[in-house]
Structure formats: structure tokens, C-alpha cells
Amino acid sequence: MNCGSRPGEVRRETDQHAASDKQPAFVFSAVNSAYSEFINLPGDLETGNNLNVAIADTLYELPEGPEVPGLQDLSIGQSRDFSPEGENKQEQWSHGTRVFGVLSYLLPDATFYFYRLKSARELQRSAKDERFSAATGGPSTSGQPRELETDRPNARLTDVLGQCIDDSIDILNISAGVLHKFCKGCVLNRPLEATTASGTAVVAATGNKSERMVEHVLCPALSEFTLSVGGVINRCPTRDLPPEADRRIWAETSASDRTKRTLQGPYCSFEGCTSDHPCEKYRAEEWYDGNIEAYRGNPNVLAPPLRPELIDDDRVAFAEGTSFAAPIVAGAIGRLASSVTEELSPMEWYAIIESSGDMTVRHDKKNWNRLNVNGASQTIDRRSDPEENE
């Protein structure tokens, strides 16, 4: 999945050559605020209390250091290592750490379980990833949910699904998978069915396009017992904004060798640039160009696939990939689940998320389903209101 981040300076002026006066902390706040608007996230939902949330990825333990303030205040359950090495350790900054960052932001009151499904070495970084790491003085911020290619990947996924039952997991996020050619007879269907029957909602990234077809991640995302997630971009294509009124967000990337594009964005901040340029008129919801092609498998729901990455004190880039869209959906389910009194099964959650989405993303002559958390909340309210059901 070739969908790494692109280093650059995040700007909100139309003059790309002007020096940015926006600090990374402001950008992170603006992106989080925009995402809340984009997925229609109500502000009165609970934040994961009494939920057990598992991440099956490269993560085994919390990273250490001053770069991660607040992480030590989170509730951590068990860590399990299902990777080939069984080393019970990880790189300081890993793919799973970034997925955890998205989930812990949405569900700070949940208890997190780490299932180390793969090692960082197994991600097989490309030479471009290594050049990016050397150029920025840090690790790659690639967001690809790589195919698990070594040492019995089906068995590892099956072990993770069984562990969810043992640990009474409410939500499992999988930003990884295996390329299977016959999904109707997938060997993961039976363990997935057992896991969902035990009460675990499984949310998985569908994977991203690649020059190599074998790198597409499709399973377990395409199982009927999984809620599959693709990406949608919240773009603002207007070109005639005065610089002083431009509140859009983008990352200038002209100095990067990782992309032919000169910038990431511009993305709508939902702050309203001018009265002549209202967000509801100019904002465009676009199919993420890193999604797998629709004929390979259809995602149940789309969510933002961009995650801000701190490159240094002055620069931010966006890591890209459906890896980062999946935990937004998992986090949305967690917000809803911790806010309702009715206990819903995973299959009911899948149906609610799908049926409440906005069919507003046009691609390949079809409308696609964008996550709408408020719509899901209203669907739940109607279920519990006898008058609504008459």
C-alpha cells in the first residue's frame, strides 16, 4: 500500500510561498475540529467509559518520552504478542502507535488492549520511506495497512479474534489483513462469526491501491462479520479566496521527493472563509484516491484517511491511508456505545452505521456511504422510541 505521508509545512494562505504563521498545535486542533464536523460527531457523547477496545497492529506497549503527553493517563489492559518474533517489544514509533493515537483521541476513557499482529520490519518499507525518514530525522509516517506475508498470517488473525473473546473486547480495530482470492469461502469467516457473536465489533481497513496488486488488503475487511472502512477526502477546490480570509488547511510539499503533487490539500476547516465562500457550497467530498478499486471490494463506510504528523517543531505532514480511517469509525462506534443504555450486537452496530451514513461521495458512477455519527445516534433514538416505531 503506497500511501505514505508527505513532509511539508502546513499552511492556510493561498500564497504557497508565504511563510506560515500557523503552529503545529493549531493545525492539530483545526484538523480534529474539522473531522468532528465532517463526520457529524455530536459533542455530548460519552468518550468510551466501560469499553474494552483492542488494536491488532504493530503496537505492544505505550511509547515513552515527552513527545506523547497524556498517553500515560490512559487505561491499558493486556498486551499480547502474536507476531512471528514474539519479542514483546516494538519500535518507539510504529504504524500501530499512530492508529492508537486516533482511537485514544476519540475514546480517552476506554481501556485499550494491544495485540501485536505484525512487526514493523514486516511492513517492508520502501526505499522512499527510508529516504523520508533520513530527511526528516524521524521514522516513516507511512499509513499503509500492509498485507501480512509471513509465518501463518491466517493463524495469527484467528488467534487475535479468539483473544477478543477471552478478553471481553467490545471493539477490535484491524488496520491490516491478508489478500484472499475467494472471500465467500474465507477461512476467517468462522472465527469472525464467533468473535462477533461474543459481542466484539470488528472494524477493519479495506486497504489502499498499490502498483503491486498483491499488496491490496482485503480480508478480514470484506467479511460479512466485519465493518469495512475506506477513505473520503474533505477538499475545498475554490481558487479565488483572498489570502487574509483563507481558513483552509494544507501541507506544502514542493520540497519533498515523495510526491508529484506540490501540496496536500487544500482541505476544508469548516470555519467559513468568507460569506461569499460558504463551506456548504464549496466543500467537496471526494473518494480517496488511495482506496482499493471498487471492483475488488466495496467498503461499508468511508471516513477521513488523513492523520497529521509532527515532522519537527514547525512542520506538519499528513500520513495517508485507510489505516487511519478505520479507527475513526471504531471510535465513533465507541462514542455511541458508551452513550446509550441499550446493548446492541456488533451486527446491529454495523447496520446502524451503514444505514445512517450520507450517500454523498460520488465515484465510479455510484454514490458511496460517508460516516455520519449524528445520523447513527438519531437512528438509535428512533429504535428506542415506541412512537417512532408505530
JSON list of N, CA and C in Angstrom, two decimals, residues 258-318:
[
{"chain": "A", "resi": 258, "resn": "ARG", "atom": "N", "xyz": [8.66, 12.69, -2.40]},
{"chain": "A", "resi": 258, "resn": "ARG", "atom": "CA", "xyz": [7.75, 11.57, -2.25]},
{"chain": "A", "resi": 258, "resn": "ARG", "atom": "C", "xyz": [6.48, 11.70, -3.09]},
{"chain": "A", "resi": 259, "resn": "THR", "atom": "N", "xyz": [6.26, 12.84, -3.69]},
{"chain": "A", "resi": 259, "resn": "THR", "atom": "CA", "xyz": [5.01, 13.02, -4.43]},
{"chain": "A", "resi": 259, "resn": "THR", "atom": "C", "xyz": [5.21, 13.98, -5.59]},
{"chain": "A", "resi": 260, "resn": "LYS", "atom": "N", "xyz": [4.46, 13.78, -6.66]},
{"chain": "A", "resi": 260, "resn": "LYS", "atom": "CA", "xyz": [4.50, 14.68, -7.79]},
{"chain": "A", "resi": 260, "resn": "LYS", "atom": "C", "xyz": [3.65, 15.92, -7.52]},
{"chain": "A", "resi": 261, "resn": "ARG", "atom": "N", "xyz": [2.72, 15.82, -6.58]},
{"chain": "A", "resi": 261, "resn": "ARG", "atom": "CA", "xyz": [1.91, 16.97, -6.23]},
{"chain": "A", "resi": 261, "resn": "ARG", "atom": "C", "xyz": [2.73, 17.96, -5.41]},
{"chain": "A", "resi": 262, "resn": "THR", "atom": "N", "xyz": [2.39, 19.23, -5.50]},
{"chain": "A", "resi": 262, "resn": "THR", "atom": "CA", "xyz": [3.13, 20.24, -4.75]},
{"chain": "A", "resi": 262, "resn": "THR", "atom": "C", "xyz": [2.53, 20.50, -3.37]},
{"chain": "A", "resi": 263, "resn": "LEU", "atom": "N", "xyz": [1.35, 19.96, -3.09]},
{"chain": "A", "resi": 263, "resn": "LEU", "atom": "CA", "xyz": [0.76, 20.18, -1.78]},
{"chain": "A", "resi": 263, "resn": "LEU", "atom": "C", "xyz": [-0.24, 19.07, -1.47]},
{"chain": "A", "resi": 264, "resn": "GLN", "atom": "N", "xyz": [-0.52, 18.92, -0.18]},
{"chain": "A", "resi": 264, "resn": "GLN", "atom": "CA", "xyz": [-1.61, 18.07, 0.28]},
{"chain": "A", "resi": 264, "resn": "GLN", "atom": "C", "xyz": [-2.77, 18.99, 0.64]},
{"chain": "A", "resi": 265, "resn": "GLY", "atom": "N", "xyz": [-3.87, 18.84, -0.02]},
{"chain": "A", "resi": 265, "resn": "GLY", "atom": "CA", "xyz": [-4.99, 19.72, 0.23]},
{"chain": "A", "resi": 265, "resn": "GLY", "atom": "C", "xyz": [-5.28, 20.57, -1.00]},
{"chain": "A", "resi": 266, "resn": "PRO", "atom": "N", "xyz": [-5.97, 21.71, -0.79]},
{"chain": "A", "resi": 266, "resn": "PRO", "atom": "CA", "xyz": [-6.45, 22.23, 0.49]},
{"chain": "A", "resi": 266, "resn": "PRO", "atom": "C", "xyz": [-7.70, 21.50, 0.99]},
{"chain": "A", "resi": 267, "resn": "TYR", "atom": "N", "xyz": [-7.80, 21.39, 2.33]},
{"chain": "A", "resi": 267, "resn": "TYR", "atom": "CA", "xyz": [-8.92, 20.72, 2.97]},
{"chain": "A", "resi": 267, "resn": "TYR", "atom": "C", "xyz": [-9.77, 21.75, 3.70]},
{"chain": "A", "resi": 268, "resn": "CYS", "atom": "N", "xyz": [-11.07, 21.51, 3.71]},
{"chain": "A", "resi": 268, "resn": "CYS", "atom": "CA", "xyz": [-12.00, 22.41, 4.38]},
{"chain": "A", "resi": 268, "resn": "CYS", "atom": "C", "xyz": [-11.83, 22.32, 5.89]},
{"chain": "A", "resi": 269, "resn": "SER", "atom": "N", "xyz": [-11.79, 23.46, 6.55]},
{"chain": "A", "resi": 269, "resn": "SER", "atom": "CA", "xyz": [-11.69, 23.50, 8.02]},
{"chain": "A", "resi": 269, "resn": "SER", "atom": "C", "xyz": [-13.05, 23.70, 8.67]},
{"chain": "A", "resi": 270, "resn": "PHE", "atom": "N", "xyz": [-14.10, 23.90, 7.87]},
{"chain": "A", "resi": 270, "resn": "PHE", "atom": "CA", "xyz": [-15.46, 24.16, 8.36]},
{"chain": "A", "resi": 270, "resn": "PHE", "atom": "C", "xyz": [-15.55, 25.46, 9.15]},
{"chain": "A", "resi": 271, "resn": "GLU", "atom": "N", "xyz": [-14.59, 26.35, 8.96]},
{"chain": "A", "resi": 271, "resn": "GLU", "atom": "CA", "xyz": [-14.60, 27.61, 9.70]},
{"chain": "A", "resi": 271, "resn": "GLU", "atom": "C", "xyz": [-15.23, 28.74, 8.90]},
{"chain": "A", "resi": 272, "resn": "GLY", "atom": "N", "xyz": [-15.54, 28.51, 7.63]},
{"chain": "A", "resi": 272, "resn": "GLY", "atom": "CA", "xyz": [-16.19, 29.54, 6.83]},
{"chain": "A", "resi": 272, "resn": "GLY", "atom": "C", "xyz": [-15.22, 30.64, 6.45]},
{"chain": "A", "resi": 273, "resn": "CYS", "atom": "N", "xyz": [-14.69, 30.60, 5.25]},
{"chain": "A", "resi": 273, "resn": "CYS", "atom": "CA", "xyz": [-13.68, 31.58, 4.86]},
{"chain": "A", "resi": 273, "resn": "CYS", "atom": "C", "xyz": [-14.29, 32.97, 4.69]},
{"chain": "A", "resi": 274, "resn": "THR", "atom": "N", "xyz": [-15.28, 33.12, 3.84]},
{"chain": "A", "resi": 274, "resn": "THR", "atom": "CA", "xyz": [-15.99, 34.39, 3.66]},
{"chain": "A", "resi": 274, "resn": "THR", "atom": "C", "xyz": [-17.46, 34.08, 3.41]},
{"chain": "A", "resi": 275, "resn": "SER", "atom": "N", "xyz": [-18.29, 35.11, 3.51]},
{"chain": "A", "resi": 275, "resn": "SER", "atom": "CA", "xyz": [-19.72, 34.92, 3.25]},
{"chain": "A", "resi": 275, "resn": "SER", "atom": "C", "xyz": [-19.97, 34.55, 1.79]},
{"chain": "A", "resi": 276, "resn": "ASP", "atom": "N", "xyz": [-19.04, 34.93, 0.92]},
{"chain": "A", "resi": 276, "resn": "ASP", "atom": "CA", "xyz": [-19.17, 34.58, -0.50]},
{"chain": "A", "resi": 276, "resn": "ASP", "atom": "C", "xyz": [-18.69, 33.16, -0.79]},
{"chain": "A", "resi": 277, "resn": "HIS", "atom": "N", "xyz": [-18.03, 32.55, 0.19]},
{"chain": "A", "resi": 277, "resn": "HIS", "atom": "CA", "xyz": [-17.49, 31.20, 0.01]},
{"chain": "A", "resi": 277, "resn": "HIS", "atom": "C", "xyz": [-17.93, 30.30, 1.17]},
{"chain": "A", "resi": 278, "resn": "PRO", "atom": "N", "xyz": [-19.22, 30.05, 1.31]},
{"chain": "A", "resi": 278, "resn": "PRO", "atom": "CA", "xyz": [-19.68, 29.19, 2.40]},
{"chain": "A", "resi": 278, "resn": "PRO", "atom": "C", "xyz": [-19.21, 27.75, 2.20]},
{"chain": "A", "resi": 279, "resn": "CYS", "atom": "N", "xyz": [-18.86, 27.11, 3.32]},
{"chain": "A", "resi": 279, "resn": "CYS", "atom": "CA", "xyz": [-18.33, 25.75, 3.25]},
{"chain": "A", "resi": 279, "resn": "CYS", "atom": "C", "xyz": [-19.31, 24.79, 2.59]},
{"chain": "A", "resi": 280, "resn": "GLU", "atom": "N", "xyz": [-20.60, 24.94, 2.92]},
{"chain": "A", "resi": 280, "resn": "GLU", "atom": "CA", "xyz": [-21.59, 24.00, 2.40]},
{"chain": "A", "resi": 280, "resn": "GLU", "atom": "C", "xyz": [-21.71, 24.08, 0.87]},
{"chain": "A", "resi": 281, "resn": "LYS", "atom": "N", "xyz": [-21.28, 25.19, 0.28]},
{"chain": "A", "resi": 281, "resn": "LYS", "atom": "CA", "xyz": [-21.36, 25.32, -1.17]},
{"chain": "A", "resi": 281, "resn": "LYS", "atom": "C", "xyz": [-20.09, 24.84, -1.86]},
{"chain": "A", "resi": 282, "resn": "TYR", "atom": "N", "xyz": [-18.94, 25.14, -1.27]},
{"chain": "A", "resi": 282, "resn": "TYR", "atom": "CA", "xyz": [-17.68, 24.88, -1.96]},
{"chain": "A", "resi": 282, "resn": "TYR", "atom": "C", "xyz": [-16.99, 23.58, -1.53]},
{"chain": "A", "resi": 283, "resn": "ARG", "atom": "N", "xyz": [-17.33, 23.09, -0.36]},
{"chain": "A", "resi": 283, "resn": "ARG", "atom": "CA", "xyz": [-16.66, 21.89, 0.14]},
{"chain": "A", "resi": 283, "resn": "ARG", "atom": "C", "xyz": [-17.01, 20.69, -0.75]},
{"chain": "A", "resi": 284, "resn": "ALA", "atom": "N", "xyz": [-16.01, 19.86, -1.05]},
{"chain": "A", "resi": 284, "resn": "ALA", "atom": "CA", "xyz": [-16.22, 18.71, -1.91]},
{"chain": "A", "resi": 284, "resn": "ALA", "atom": "C", "xyz": [-15.80, 17.43, -1.19]},
{"chain": "A", "resi": 285, "resn": "GLU", "atom": "N", "xyz": [-16.71, 16.48, -1.08]},
{"chain": "A", "resi": 285, "resn": "GLU", "atom": "CA", "xyz": [-16.39, 15.18, -0.51]},
{"chain": "A", "resi": 285, "resn": "GLU", "atom": "C", "xyz": [-15.94, 14.26, -1.64]},
{"chain": "A", "resi": 286, "resn": "GLU", "atom": "N", "xyz": [-14.66, 13.91, -1.63]},
{"chain": "A", "resi": 286, "resn": "GLU", "atom": "CA", "xyz": [-14.08, 13.16, -2.73]},
{"chain": "A", "resi": 286, "resn": "GLU", "atom": "C", "xyz": [-13.65, 11.76, -2.28]},
{"chain": "A", "resi": 287, "resn": "TRP", "atom": "N", "xyz": [-13.87, 10.81, -3.15]},
{"chain": "A", "resi": 287, "resn": "TRP", "atom": "CA", "xyz": [-13.36, 9.45, -2.97]},
{"chain": "A", "resi": 287, "resn": "TRP", "atom": "C", "xyz": [-11.84, 9.51, -2.83]},
{"chain": "A", "resi": 288, "resn": "TYR", "atom": "N", "xyz": [-11.30, 8.96, -1.76]},
{"chain": "A", "resi": 288, "resn": "TYR", "atom": "CA", "xyz": [-9.85, 8.96, -1.54]},
{"chain": "A", "resi": 288, "resn": "TYR", "atom": "C", "xyz": [-9.17, 8.17, -2.64]},
{"chain": "A", "resi": 289, "resn": "ASP", "atom": "N", "xyz": [-8.22, 8.82, -3.34]},
{"chain": "A", "resi": 289, "resn": "ASP", "atom": "CA", "xyz": [-7.61, 8.17, -4.50]},
{"chain": "A", "resi": 289, "resn": "ASP", "atom": "C", "xyz": [-6.70, 7.02, -4.11]},
{"chain": "A", "resi": 290, "resn": "GLY", "atom": "N", "xyz": [-6.48, 6.80, -2.83]},
{"chain": "A", "resi": 290, "resn": "GLY", "atom": "CA", "xyz": [-5.71, 5.64, -2.38]},
{"chain": "A", "resi": 290, "resn": "GLY", "atom": "C", "xyz": [-6.57, 4.42, -2.09]},
{"chain": "A", "resi": 291, "resn": "ASN", "atom": "N", "xyz": [-7.91, 4.56, -2.13]},
{"chain": "A", "resi": 291, "resn": "ASN", "atom": "CA", "xyz": [-8.78, 3.41, -1.90]},
{"chain": "A", "resi": 291, "resn": "ASN", "atom": "C", "xyz": [-8.52, 2.31, -2.92]},
{"chain": "A", "resi": 292, "resn": "ILE", "atom": "N", "xyz": [-8.73, 1.07, -2.51]},
{"chain": "A", "resi": 292, "resn": "ILE", "atom": "CA", "xyz": [-8.70, -0.01, -3.49]},
{"chain": "A", "resi": 292, "resn": "ILE", "atom": "C", "xyz": [-9.82, 0.21, -4.49]},
{"chain": "A", "resi": 293, "resn": "GLU", "atom": "N", "xyz": [-9.64, -0.30, -5.70]},
{"chain": "A", "resi": 293, "resn": "GLU", "atom": "CA", "xyz": [-10.67, -0.12, -6.72]},
{"chain": "A", "resi": 293, "resn": "GLU", "atom": "C", "xyz": [-11.95, -0.85, -6.30]},
{"chain": "A", "resi": 294, "resn": "ALA", "atom": "N", "xyz": [-13.08, -0.25, -6.62]},
{"chain": "A", "resi": 294, "resn": "ALA", "atom": "CA", "xyz": [-14.35, -0.75, -6.13]},
{"chain": "A", "resi": 294, "resn": "ALA", "atom": "C", "xyz": [-14.62, -2.19, -6.57]},
{"chain": "A", "resi": 295, "resn": "TYR", "atom": "N", "xyz": [-14.11, -2.59, -7.74]},
{"chain": "A", "resi": 295, "resn": "TYR", "atom": "CA", "xyz": [-14.42, -3.94, -8.20]},
{"chain": "A", "resi": 295, "resn": "TYR", "atom": "C", "xyz": [-13.73, -5.00, -7.35]},
{"chain": "A", "resi": 296, "resn": "ARG", "atom": "N", "xyz": [-12.72, -4.60, -6.55]},
{"chain": "A", "resi": 296, "resn": "ARG", "atom": "CA", "xyz": [-12.06, -5.55, -5.67]},
{"chain": "A", "resi": 296, "resn": "ARG", "atom": "C", "xyz": [-12.82, -5.76, -4.37]},
{"chain": "A", "resi": 297, "resn": "GLY", "atom": "N", "xyz": [-13.62, -4.82, -3.99]},
{"chain": "A", "resi": 297, "resn": "GLY", "atom": "CA", "xyz": [-14.36, -4.95, -2.74]},
{"chain": "A", "resi": 297, "resn": "GLY", "atom": "C", "xyz": [-14.88, -3.60, -2.29]},
{"chain": "A", "resi": 298, "resn": "ASN", "atom": "N", "xyz": [-16.10, -3.56, -1.85]},
{"chain": "A", "resi": 298, "resn": "ASN", "atom": "CA", "xyz": [-16.75, -2.30, -1.51]},
{"chain": "A", "resi": 298, "resn": "ASN", "atom": "C", "xyz": [-16.70, -2.03, -0.02]},
{"chain": "A", "resi": 299, "resn": "PRO", "atom": "N", "xyz": [-16.18, -0.89, 0.41]},
{"chain": "A", "resi": 299, "resn": "PRO", "atom": "CA", "xyz": [-16.22, -0.55, 1.83]},
{"chain": "A", "resi": 299, "resn": "PRO", "atom": "C", "xyz": [-17.64, -0.26, 2.28]},
{"chain": "A", "resi": 300, "resn": "ASN", "atom": "N", "xyz": [-17.96, -0.64, 3.52]},
{"chain": "A", "resi": 300, "resn": "ASN", "atom": "CA", "xyz": [-19.29, -0.36, 4.07]},
{"chain": "A", "resi": 300, "resn": "ASN", "atom": "C", "xyz": [-19.48, 1.12, 4.36]},
{"chain": "A", "resi": 301, "resn": "VAL", "atom": "N", "xyz": [-18.39, 1.80, 4.71]},
{"chain": "A", "resi": 301, "resn": "VAL", "atom": "CA", "xyz": [-18.48, 3.20, 5.10]},
{"chain": "A", "resi": 301, "resn": "VAL", "atom": "C", "xyz": [-17.14, 3.88, 4.83]},
{"chain": "A", "resi": 302, "resn": "LEU", "atom": "N", "xyz": [-17.18, 5.18, 4.58]},
{"chain": "A", "resi": 302, "resn": "LEU", "atom": "CA", "xyz": [-15.97, 5.96, 4.32]},
{"chain": "A", "resi": 302, "resn": "LEU", "atom": "C", "xyz": [-15.73, 6.93, 5.46]},
{"chain": "A", "resi": 303, "resn": "ALA", "atom": "N", "xyz": [-14.44, 7.17, 5.77]},
{"chain": "A", "resi": 303, "resn": "ALA", "atom": "CA", "xyz": [-14.06, 8.11, 6.83]},
{"chain": "A", "resi": 303, "resn": "ALA", "atom": "C", "xyz": [-12.76, 8.78, 6.42]},
{"chain": "A", "resi": 304, "resn": "PRO", "atom": "N", "xyz": [-12.37, 9.88, 7.08]},
{"chain": "A", "resi": 304, "resn": "PRO", "atom": "CA", "xyz": [-11.14, 10.59, 6.71]},
{"chain": "A", "resi": 304, "resn": "PRO", "atom": "C", "xyz": [-9.89, 9.72, 6.87]},
{"chain": "A", "resi": 305, "resn": "PRO", "atom": "N", "xyz": [-9.05, 9.61, 5.83]},
{"chain": "A", "resi": 305, "resn": "PRO", "atom": "CA", "xyz": [-7.85, 8.77, 5.89]},
{"chain": "A", "resi": 305, "resn": "PRO", "atom": "C", "xyz": [-6.57, 9.55, 6.16]},
{"chain": "A", "resi": 306, "resn": "LEU", "atom": "N", "xyz": [-6.68, 10.80, 6.59]},
{"chain": "A", "resi": 306, "resn": "LEU", "atom": "CA", "xyz": [-5.51, 11.66, 6.78]},
{"chain": "A", "resi": 306, "resn": "LEU", "atom": "C", "xyz": [-5.26, 11.87, 8.27]},
{"chain": "A", "resi": 307, "resn": "ARG", "atom": "N", "xyz": [-4.00, 11.73, 8.68]},
{"chain": "A", "resi": 307, "resn": "ARG", "atom": "CA", "xyz": [-3.64, 11.95, 10.08]},
{"chain": "A", "resi": 307, "resn": "ARG", "atom": "C", "xyz": [-2.48, 12.92, 10.14]},
{"chain": "A", "resi": 308, "resn": "PRO", "atom": "N", "xyz": [-2.60, 14.03, 10.89]},
{"chain": "A", "resi": 308, "resn": "PRO", "atom": "CA", "xyz": [-1.48, 14.97, 10.99]},
{"chain": "A", "resi": 308, "resn": "PRO", "atom": "C", "xyz": [-0.28, 14.32, 11.67]},
{"chain": "A", "resi": 309, "resn": "GLU", "atom": "N", "xyz": [0.91, 14.56, 11.13]},
{"chain": "A", "resi": 309, "resn": "GLU", "atom": "CA", "xyz": [2.15, 14.04, 11.70]},
{"chain": "A", "resi": 309, "resn": "GLU", "atom": "C", "xyz": [3.09, 15.19, 11.98]},
{"chain": "A", "resi": 310, "resn": "LEU", "atom": "N", "xyz": [3.62, 15.24, 13.18]},
{"chain": "A", "resi": 310, "resn": "LEU", "atom": "CA", "xyz": [4.59, 16.28, 13.53]},
{"chain": "A", "resi": 310, "resn": "LEU", "atom": "C", "xyz": [5.95, 15.88, 12.98]},
{"chain": "A", "resi": 311, "resn": "ILE", "atom": "N", "xyz": [6.48, 16.68, 12.06]},
{"chain": "A", "resi": 311, "resn": "ILE", "atom": "CA", "xyz": [7.79, 16.41, 11.48]},
{"chain": "A", "resi": 311, "resn": "ILE", "atom": "C", "xyz": [8.89, 17.05, 12.32]},
{"chain": "A", "resi": 312, "resn": "ASP", "atom": "N", "xyz": [8.69, 18.30, 12.70]},
{"chain": "A", "resi": 312, "resn": "ASP", "atom": "CA", "xyz": [9.58, 18.96, 13.65]},
{"chain": "A", "resi": 312, "resn": "ASP", "atom": "C", "xyz": [8.75, 20.05, 14.32]},
{"chain": "A", "resi": 313, "resn": "ASP", "atom": "N", "xyz": [9.40, 20.98, 15.00]},
{"chain": "A", "resi": 313, "resn": "ASP", "atom": "CA", "xyz": [8.66, 21.99, 15.76]},
{"chain": "A", "resi": 313, "resn": "ASP", "atom": "C", "xyz": [7.81, 22.90, 14.87]},
{"chain": "A", "resi": 314, "resn": "ASP", "atom": "N", "xyz": [8.15, 23.00, 13.60]},
{"chain": "A", "resi": 314, "resn": "ASP", "atom": "CA", "xyz": [7.47, 23.96, 12.73]},
{"chain": "A", "resi": 314, "resn": "ASP", "atom": "C", "xyz": [6.72, 23.32, 11.57]},
{"chain": "A", "resi": 315, "resn": "ARG", "atom": "N", "xyz": [6.87, 22.02, 11.37]},
{"chain": "A", "resi": 315, "resn": "ARG", "atom": "CA", "xyz": [6.29, 21.41, 10.17]},
{"chain": "A", "resi": 315, "resn": "ARG", "atom": "C", "xyz": [5.40, 20.22, 10.53]},
{"chain": "A", "resi": 316, "resn": "VAL", "atom": "N", "xyz": [4.33, 20.12, 9.77]},
{"chain": "A", "resi": 316, "resn": "VAL", "atom": "CA", "xyz": [3.40, 19.01, 9.91]},
{"chain": "A", "resi": 316, "resn": "VAL", "atom": "C", "xyz": [3.14, 18.44, 8.52]},
{"chain": "A", "resi": 317, "resn": "ALA", "atom": "N", "xyz": [3.00, 17.13, 8.43]},
{"chain": "A", "resi": 317, "resn": "ALA", "atom": "CA", "xyz": [2.56, 16.49, 7.20]},
{"chain": "A", "resi": 317, "resn": "ALA", "atom": "C", "xyz": [1.35, 15.63, 7.53]},
{"chain": "A", "resi": 318, "resn": "PHE", "atom": "N", "xyz": [0.71, 15.12, 6.49]},
{"chain": "A", "resi": 318, "resn": "PHE", "atom": "CA", "xyz": [-0.42, 14.22, 6.70]},
{"chain": "A", "resi": 318, "resn": "PHE", "atom": "C", "xyz": [-0.02, 12.81, 6.30]}
]
